[in-house]
Amino acid sequence: MGFLTTVEMSEKWNITRRRIAELCKEGRIEGAVLKGKTWLLPENTVKPTDPRRNRRSQTTNEKGSE
């Protein structure tokens, strides 16, 4: 099993490396390992869902139905 850095994963997932580091810090990416100052993620890791998007779309839907 290989590992990718936050920079490599940010290109794959199309989000910032800072956001990936935050997800790792929060424990939302299974198998992520901190090596020195670098997060290493398993190459087959699935991008976690973003609860901020769900909350925003629910708010928009509720406003639209009023």
GROMACS .gro file of C-alpha atoms in nm:
model
   66
    1MET     CA    1   0.000   0.000   0.000
    2GLY     CA    2   0.141   0.337  -0.103
    3PHE     CA    3   0.099   0.675   0.054
    4LEU     CA    4   0.042   1.020  -0.095
    5THR     CA    5   0.124   1.361   0.054
    6THR     CA    6  -0.134   1.634   0.107
    7VAL     CA    7  -0.006   1.810  -0.207
    8GLU     CA    8  -0.056   1.500  -0.422
    9MET     CA    9  -0.397   1.430  -0.270
   10SER     CA   10  -0.507   1.792  -0.316
   11GLU     CA   11  -0.453   1.754  -0.690
   12LYS     CA   12  -0.646   1.426  -0.691
   13TRP     CA   13  -0.941   1.558  -0.484
   14ASN     CA   14  -0.934   1.916  -0.614
   15ILE     CA   15  -0.927   2.076  -0.267
   16THR     CA   16  -0.650   2.266  -0.089
   17ARG     CA   17  -0.371   2.088   0.095
   18ARG     CA   18  -0.460   2.297   0.402
   19ARG     CA   19  -0.813   2.153   0.400
   20ILE     CA   20  -0.673   1.802   0.372
   21ALA     CA   21  -0.440   1.867   0.666
   22GLU     CA   22  -0.740   1.986   0.871
   23LEU     CA   23  -0.935   1.672   0.780
   24CYS     CA   24  -0.637   1.462   0.893
   25LYS     CA   25  -0.605   1.659   1.216
   26GLU     CA   26  -0.977   1.607   1.287
   27GLY     CA   27  -0.935   1.231   1.228
   28ARG     CA   28  -1.174   1.228   0.931
   29ILE     CA   29  -0.930   1.051   0.697
   30GLU     CA   30  -0.880   0.691   0.798
   31GLY     CA   31  -0.521   0.569   0.784
   32ALA     CA   32  -0.362   0.916   0.771
   33VAL     CA   33  -0.023   0.929   0.942
   34LEU     CA   34   0.173   1.234   1.054
   35LYS     CA   35   0.541   1.191   0.964
   36GLY     CA   36   0.730   1.489   1.101
   37LYS     CA   37   0.529   1.784   0.966
   38THR     CA   38   0.387   1.595   0.666
   39TRP     CA   39   0.059   1.406   0.654
   40LEU     CA   40   0.072   1.082   0.456
   41LEU     CA   41  -0.256   0.940   0.328
   42PRO     CA   42  -0.319   0.593   0.189
   43GLU     CA   43  -0.341   0.624  -0.190
   44ASN     CA   44  -0.678   0.445  -0.203
   45THR     CA   45  -0.844   0.674   0.054
   46VAL     CA   46  -1.190   0.803  -0.036
   47LYS     CA   47  -1.255   1.177  -0.002
   48PRO     CA   48  -1.471   1.239   0.307
   49THR     CA   49  -1.803   1.415   0.262
   50ASP     CA   50  -1.823   1.783   0.350
   51PRO     CA   51  -2.101   1.847   0.605
   52ARG     CA   52  -2.083   2.219   0.530
   53ARG     CA   53  -2.227   2.157   0.182
   54ASN     CA   54  -2.514   1.946   0.316
   55ARG     CA   55  -2.611   2.210   0.569
   56ARG     CA   56  -2.601   2.485   0.305
   57SER     CA   57  -2.816   2.290   0.057
   58GLN     CA   58  -3.071   2.205   0.328
   59THR     CA   59  -3.098   2.574   0.423
   60THR     CA   60  -3.147   2.669   0.058
   61ASN     CA   61  -3.415   2.401   0.014
   62GLU     CA   62  -3.599   2.517   0.325
   63LYS     CA   63  -3.600   2.880   0.206
   64GLY     CA   64  -3.723   2.777  -0.136
   65SER     CA   65  -4.020   2.585   0.004
   66GLU     CA   66  -4.154   2.875   0.213
   0.00000   0.00000   0.00000
